[in-house]
Short mmCIF file of C-alpha atoms in Angstrom, two decimals:
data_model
loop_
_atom_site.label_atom_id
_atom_site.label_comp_id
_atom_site.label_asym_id
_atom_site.label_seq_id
_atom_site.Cartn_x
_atom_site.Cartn_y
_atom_site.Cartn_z
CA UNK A 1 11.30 18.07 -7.42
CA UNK A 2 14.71 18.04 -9.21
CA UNK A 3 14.78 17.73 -12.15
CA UNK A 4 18.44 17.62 -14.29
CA UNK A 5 20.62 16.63 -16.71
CA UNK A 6 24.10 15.79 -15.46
CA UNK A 7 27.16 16.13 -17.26
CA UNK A 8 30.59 14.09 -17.27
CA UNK A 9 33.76 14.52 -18.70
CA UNK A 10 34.40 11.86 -21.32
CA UNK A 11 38.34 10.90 -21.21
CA UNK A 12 39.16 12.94 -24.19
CA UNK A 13 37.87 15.25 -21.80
CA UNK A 14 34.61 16.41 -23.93
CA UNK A 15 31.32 16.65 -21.74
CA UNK A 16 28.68 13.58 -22.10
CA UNK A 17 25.44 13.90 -21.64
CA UNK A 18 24.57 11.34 -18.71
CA UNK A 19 21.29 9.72 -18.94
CA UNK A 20 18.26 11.97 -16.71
CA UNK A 21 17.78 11.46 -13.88
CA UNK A 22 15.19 11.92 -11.39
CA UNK A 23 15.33 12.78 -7.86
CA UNK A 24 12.02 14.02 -5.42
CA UNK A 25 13.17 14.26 -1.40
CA UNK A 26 9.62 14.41 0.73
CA UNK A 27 9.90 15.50 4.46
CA UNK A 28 6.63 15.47 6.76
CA UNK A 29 5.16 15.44 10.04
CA UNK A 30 4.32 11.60 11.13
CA UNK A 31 1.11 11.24 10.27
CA UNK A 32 -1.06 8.37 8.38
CA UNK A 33 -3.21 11.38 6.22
CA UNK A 34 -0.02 11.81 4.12
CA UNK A 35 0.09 8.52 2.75
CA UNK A 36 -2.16 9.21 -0.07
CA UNK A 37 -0.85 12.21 -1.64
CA UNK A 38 3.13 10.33 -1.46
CA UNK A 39 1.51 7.18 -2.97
CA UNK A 40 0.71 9.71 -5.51
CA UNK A 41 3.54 11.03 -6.08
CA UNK A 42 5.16 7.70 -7.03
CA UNK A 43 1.90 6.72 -8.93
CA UNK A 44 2.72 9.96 -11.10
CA UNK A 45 6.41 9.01 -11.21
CA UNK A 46 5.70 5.60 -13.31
CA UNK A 47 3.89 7.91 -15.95
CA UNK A 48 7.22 9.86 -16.73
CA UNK A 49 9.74 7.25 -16.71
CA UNK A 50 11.09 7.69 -20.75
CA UNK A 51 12.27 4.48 -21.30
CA UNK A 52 10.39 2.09 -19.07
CA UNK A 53 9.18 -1.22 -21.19
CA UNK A 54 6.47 -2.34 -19.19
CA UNK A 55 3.14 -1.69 -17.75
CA UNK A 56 3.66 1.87 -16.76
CA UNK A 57 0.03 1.52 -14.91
CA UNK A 58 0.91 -1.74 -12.90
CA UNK A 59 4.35 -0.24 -12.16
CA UNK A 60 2.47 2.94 -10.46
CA UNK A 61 0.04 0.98 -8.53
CA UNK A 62 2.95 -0.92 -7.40
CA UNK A 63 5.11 2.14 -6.31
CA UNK A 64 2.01 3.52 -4.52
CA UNK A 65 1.43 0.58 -2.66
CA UNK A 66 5.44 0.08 -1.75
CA UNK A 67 5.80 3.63 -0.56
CA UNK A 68 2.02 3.38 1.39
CA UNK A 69 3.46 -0.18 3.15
CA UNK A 70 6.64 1.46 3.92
CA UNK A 71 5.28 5.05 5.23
CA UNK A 72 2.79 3.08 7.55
CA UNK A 73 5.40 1.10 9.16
CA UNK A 74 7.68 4.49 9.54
CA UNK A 75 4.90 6.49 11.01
CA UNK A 76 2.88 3.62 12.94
CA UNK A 77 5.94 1.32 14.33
CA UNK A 78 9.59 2.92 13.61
CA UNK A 79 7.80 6.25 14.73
CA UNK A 80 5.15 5.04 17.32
CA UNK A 81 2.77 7.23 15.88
CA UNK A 82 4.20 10.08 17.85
CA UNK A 83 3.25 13.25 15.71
CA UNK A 84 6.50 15.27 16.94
CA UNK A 85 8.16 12.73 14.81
CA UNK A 86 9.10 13.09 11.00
CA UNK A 87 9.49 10.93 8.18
CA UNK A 88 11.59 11.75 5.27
CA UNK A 89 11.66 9.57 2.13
CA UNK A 90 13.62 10.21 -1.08
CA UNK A 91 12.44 8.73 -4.42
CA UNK A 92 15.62 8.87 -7.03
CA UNK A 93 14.96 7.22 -10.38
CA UNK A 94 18.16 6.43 -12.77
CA UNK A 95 18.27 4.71 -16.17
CA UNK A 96 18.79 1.25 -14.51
CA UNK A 97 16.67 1.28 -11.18
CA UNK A 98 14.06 3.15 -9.17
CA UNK A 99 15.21 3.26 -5.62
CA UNK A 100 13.56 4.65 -2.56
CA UNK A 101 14.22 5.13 0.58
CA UNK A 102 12.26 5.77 3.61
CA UNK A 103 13.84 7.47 7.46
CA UNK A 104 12.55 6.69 10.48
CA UNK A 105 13.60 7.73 13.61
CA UNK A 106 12.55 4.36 15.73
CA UNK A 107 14.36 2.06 17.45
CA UNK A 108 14.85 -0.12 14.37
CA UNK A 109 14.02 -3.83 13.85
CA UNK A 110 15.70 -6.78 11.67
CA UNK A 111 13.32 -7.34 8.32
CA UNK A 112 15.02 -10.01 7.74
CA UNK A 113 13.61 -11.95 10.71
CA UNK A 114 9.93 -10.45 8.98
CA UNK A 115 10.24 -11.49 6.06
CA UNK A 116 10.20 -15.23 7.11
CA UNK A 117 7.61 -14.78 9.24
CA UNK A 118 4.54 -16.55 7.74
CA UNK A 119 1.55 -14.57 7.83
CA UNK A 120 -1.60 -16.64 8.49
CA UNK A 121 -4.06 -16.89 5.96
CA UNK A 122 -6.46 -14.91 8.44
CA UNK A 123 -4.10 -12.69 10.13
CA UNK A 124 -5.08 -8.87 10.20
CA UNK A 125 -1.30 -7.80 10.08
CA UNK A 126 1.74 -8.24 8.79
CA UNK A 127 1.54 -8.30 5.17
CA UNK A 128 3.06 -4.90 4.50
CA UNK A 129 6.86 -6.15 4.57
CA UNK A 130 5.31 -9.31 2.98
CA UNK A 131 3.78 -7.16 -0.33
CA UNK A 132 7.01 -4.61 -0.43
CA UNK A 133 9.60 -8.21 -0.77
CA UNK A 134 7.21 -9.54 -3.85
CA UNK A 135 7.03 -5.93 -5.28
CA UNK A 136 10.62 -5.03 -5.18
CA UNK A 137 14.01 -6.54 -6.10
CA UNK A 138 16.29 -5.31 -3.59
CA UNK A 139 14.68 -4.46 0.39
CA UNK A 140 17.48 -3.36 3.20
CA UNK A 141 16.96 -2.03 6.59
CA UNK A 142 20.03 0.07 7.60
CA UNK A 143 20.80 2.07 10.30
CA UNK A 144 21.82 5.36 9.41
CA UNK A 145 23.43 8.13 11.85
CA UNK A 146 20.49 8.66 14.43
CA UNK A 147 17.85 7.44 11.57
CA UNK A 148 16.83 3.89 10.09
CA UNK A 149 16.70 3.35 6.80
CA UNK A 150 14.17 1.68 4.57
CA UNK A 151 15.91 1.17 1.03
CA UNK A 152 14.00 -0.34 -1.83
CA UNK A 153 15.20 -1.05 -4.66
CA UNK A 154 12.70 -2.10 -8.42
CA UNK A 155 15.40 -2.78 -11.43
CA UNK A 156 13.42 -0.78 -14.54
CA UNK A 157 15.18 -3.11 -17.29
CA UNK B 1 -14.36 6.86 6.08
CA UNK B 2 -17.39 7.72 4.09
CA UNK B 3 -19.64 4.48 3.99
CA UNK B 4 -22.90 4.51 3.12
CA UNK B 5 -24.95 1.62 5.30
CA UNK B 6 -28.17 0.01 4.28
CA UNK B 7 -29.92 -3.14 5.57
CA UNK B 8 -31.64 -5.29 3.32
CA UNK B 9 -33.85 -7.94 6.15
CA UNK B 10 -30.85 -9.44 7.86
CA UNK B 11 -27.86 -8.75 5.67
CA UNK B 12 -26.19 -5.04 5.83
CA UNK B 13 -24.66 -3.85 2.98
CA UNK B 14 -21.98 -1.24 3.54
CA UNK B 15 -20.56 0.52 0.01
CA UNK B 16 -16.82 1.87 0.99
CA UNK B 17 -17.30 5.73 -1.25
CA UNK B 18 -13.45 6.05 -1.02
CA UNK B 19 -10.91 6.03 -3.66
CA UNK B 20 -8.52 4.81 -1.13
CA UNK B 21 -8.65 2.26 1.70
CA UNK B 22 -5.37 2.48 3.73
CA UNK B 23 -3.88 3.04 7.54
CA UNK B 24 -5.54 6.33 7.14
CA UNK B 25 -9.18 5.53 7.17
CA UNK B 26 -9.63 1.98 7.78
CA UNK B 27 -9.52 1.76 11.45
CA UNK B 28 -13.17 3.44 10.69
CA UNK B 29 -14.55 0.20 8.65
CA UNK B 30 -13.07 -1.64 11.38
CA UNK B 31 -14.85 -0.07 14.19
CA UNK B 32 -18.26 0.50 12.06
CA UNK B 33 -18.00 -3.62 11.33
CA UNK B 34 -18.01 -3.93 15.28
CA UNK B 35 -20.55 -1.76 16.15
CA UNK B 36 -22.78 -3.93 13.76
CA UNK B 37 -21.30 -7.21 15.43
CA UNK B 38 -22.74 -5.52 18.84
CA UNK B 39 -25.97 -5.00 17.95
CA UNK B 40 -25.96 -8.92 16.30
CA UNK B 41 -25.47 -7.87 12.88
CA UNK B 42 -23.64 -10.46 11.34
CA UNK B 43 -24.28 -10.89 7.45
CA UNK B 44 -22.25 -8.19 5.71
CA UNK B 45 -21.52 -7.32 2.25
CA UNK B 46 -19.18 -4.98 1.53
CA UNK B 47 -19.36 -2.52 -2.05
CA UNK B 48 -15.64 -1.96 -3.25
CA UNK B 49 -16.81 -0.23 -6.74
CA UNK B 50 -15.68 2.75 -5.63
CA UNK B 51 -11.94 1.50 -4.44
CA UNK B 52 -9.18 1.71 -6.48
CA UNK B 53 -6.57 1.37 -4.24
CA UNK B 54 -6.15 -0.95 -0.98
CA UNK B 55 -3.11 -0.89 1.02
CA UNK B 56 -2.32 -4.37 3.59
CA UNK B 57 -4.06 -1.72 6.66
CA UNK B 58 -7.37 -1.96 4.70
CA UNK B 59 -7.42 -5.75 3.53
CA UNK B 60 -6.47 -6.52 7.55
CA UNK B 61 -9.47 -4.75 8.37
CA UNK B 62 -11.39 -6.68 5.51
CA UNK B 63 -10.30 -9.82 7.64
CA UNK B 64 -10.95 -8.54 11.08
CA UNK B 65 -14.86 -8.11 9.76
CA UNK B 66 -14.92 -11.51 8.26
CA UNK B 67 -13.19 -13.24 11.33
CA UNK B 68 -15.55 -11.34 13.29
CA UNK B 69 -18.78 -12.31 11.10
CA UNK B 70 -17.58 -15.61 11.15
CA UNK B 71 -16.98 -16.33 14.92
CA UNK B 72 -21.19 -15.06 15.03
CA UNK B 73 -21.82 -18.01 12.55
CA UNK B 74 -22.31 -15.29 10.05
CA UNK B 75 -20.27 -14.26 7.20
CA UNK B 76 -19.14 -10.83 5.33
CA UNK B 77 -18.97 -11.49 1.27
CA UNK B 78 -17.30 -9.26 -1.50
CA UNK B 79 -18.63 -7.71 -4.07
CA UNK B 80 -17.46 -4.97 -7.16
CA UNK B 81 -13.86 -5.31 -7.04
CA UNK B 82 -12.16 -2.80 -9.38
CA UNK B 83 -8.98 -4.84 -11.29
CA UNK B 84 -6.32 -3.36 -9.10
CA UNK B 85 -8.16 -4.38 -6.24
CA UNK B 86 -8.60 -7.73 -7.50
CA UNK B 87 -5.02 -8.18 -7.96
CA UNK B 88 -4.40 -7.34 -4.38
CA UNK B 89 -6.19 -10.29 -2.73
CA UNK B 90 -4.42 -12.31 -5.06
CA UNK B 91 -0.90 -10.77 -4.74
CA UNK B 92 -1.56 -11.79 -0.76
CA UNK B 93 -4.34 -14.91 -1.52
CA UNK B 94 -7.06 -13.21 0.11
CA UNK B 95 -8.98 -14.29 -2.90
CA UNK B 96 -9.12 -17.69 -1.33
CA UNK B 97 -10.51 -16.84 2.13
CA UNK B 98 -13.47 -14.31 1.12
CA UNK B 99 -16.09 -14.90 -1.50
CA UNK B 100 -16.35 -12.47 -4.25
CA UNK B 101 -19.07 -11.57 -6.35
CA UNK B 102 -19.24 -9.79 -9.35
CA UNK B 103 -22.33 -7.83 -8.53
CA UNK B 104 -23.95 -6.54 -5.37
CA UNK B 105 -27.24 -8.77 -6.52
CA UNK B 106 -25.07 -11.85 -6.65
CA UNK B 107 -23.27 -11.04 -3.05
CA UNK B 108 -26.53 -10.57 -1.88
CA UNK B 109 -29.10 -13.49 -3.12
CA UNK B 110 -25.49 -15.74 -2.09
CA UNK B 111 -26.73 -15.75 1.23
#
């Protein structure tokens, strides 16, 4: 974990001190027993945030569940569930916004198209992309180099 | 999974004794609801109080059992639901397909 205070130059050319920042980068082989320690990690993330408002507990369970819907989807449809596979996701909190963003190395797939989907009451799938929409205020799906990626984004204020 | 299994006359209680319920493990309720199906068990109540967390994998395999339980004219109830548990079938209005009880008692005289 990084963990820093950055600096700018004001234009009377003093240094600021920006606001801290948070960044965590998490690379691992793709496989579904990581999931819990990563939900973790964002559960644990909610607890440190200095200036969040709300309910620091909801918030956590809510980051654990995001990150566990999107690392399932990486590892068991981006990724096949092909263990030679990685997945990669970075976690990088400012003052404004928590954003995170999960690599896959899949073919890709338009979550737009998912998101209108309507799940059936008494469907077994398909809520994951469902629960990561209500929980989060910005979702994209970009392609990026020779990896896809997941970019969430929850405003803190 | 860890799940401890006990049958009380026709109905088979199964208590989940994980924190966690997610793509990880619950393929394993999944298959341990079918194996029950098999050998006609079809009254199931499952024992979240241990549970704190439940990702979409383990409320689909939550509704796989109680498809399942229903298609055998039985049916697979709730019970002990930890708040953030709760707020999970409600987030994705599960609450309105499976009955919940309170209590294992309560799941258990429901029937």
């Amino acid at each position: 974990m990084r963990h820093w205070r950055a600096f700018k130059l004001s234009s009377a050319g003093k240094l600021q001190l920006m606001p801290r920042q948070i960044e965590v980068d998490i690379k691992f082989p793709n496989q579904t027993k990581y999931l819990g320690m990563i939900g973790k990690i964002g559960e644990s993330l909610a607890h440190t945030l200095g200036s969040y408002q709300g309910d620091r507990e909801e918030l956590g369970y809510h980051l654990n569940l995001v990150l566990t819907e999107a690392l399932t989807n990486a590892i068991c449809h981006a990724n096949a569930c092909d263990p030679s596979k990685e997945v990669k996701v970075s976690i990088s909190v400012t003052e404004q916004d928590l954003i995170i963003r999960v690599f896959d190395q899949g073919q890709g797939f338009d979550i737009k198209q998912l998101k209108k989907l309507k799940v059936n009451e008494t469907a077994e799938g398909g809520r994951g992309v469902q629960i990561i929409f209500k929980l989060m205020d910005q979702v994209e799906y970009l392609k990026k180099g020779r990896s896809n990626v997941l970019q969430m984004i929850k405003h803190l204020h | 999974m860890q799940l401890n299994i006990e049958e009380q006359g026709d109905i088979v209680k199964i208590e989940v004794q994980e924190e966690r319920m997610d793509a990880h493990n619950s393929g394993d309720l999944k298959e341990r609801m079918l194996g029950l199906f098999d050998e006609g068990k079809c009254n199931l109540v499952i024992d979240l109080s241990a549970v704190r967390f439940v990702d979409s994998s383990g409320l689909g395999a939550l509704v796989s059992g109680f498809k399942n339980a229903s298609a055998r004219d039985g049916s697979l109830k709730l019970c002990c639901l930890q708040p953030q548990v709760r707020s999970m079938f409600e987030l994705t209005r599960l609450h309105r397909v499976f009955e919940i009880f309170a209590s294992t008692d309560e799941a258990l005289e429901s029937f």
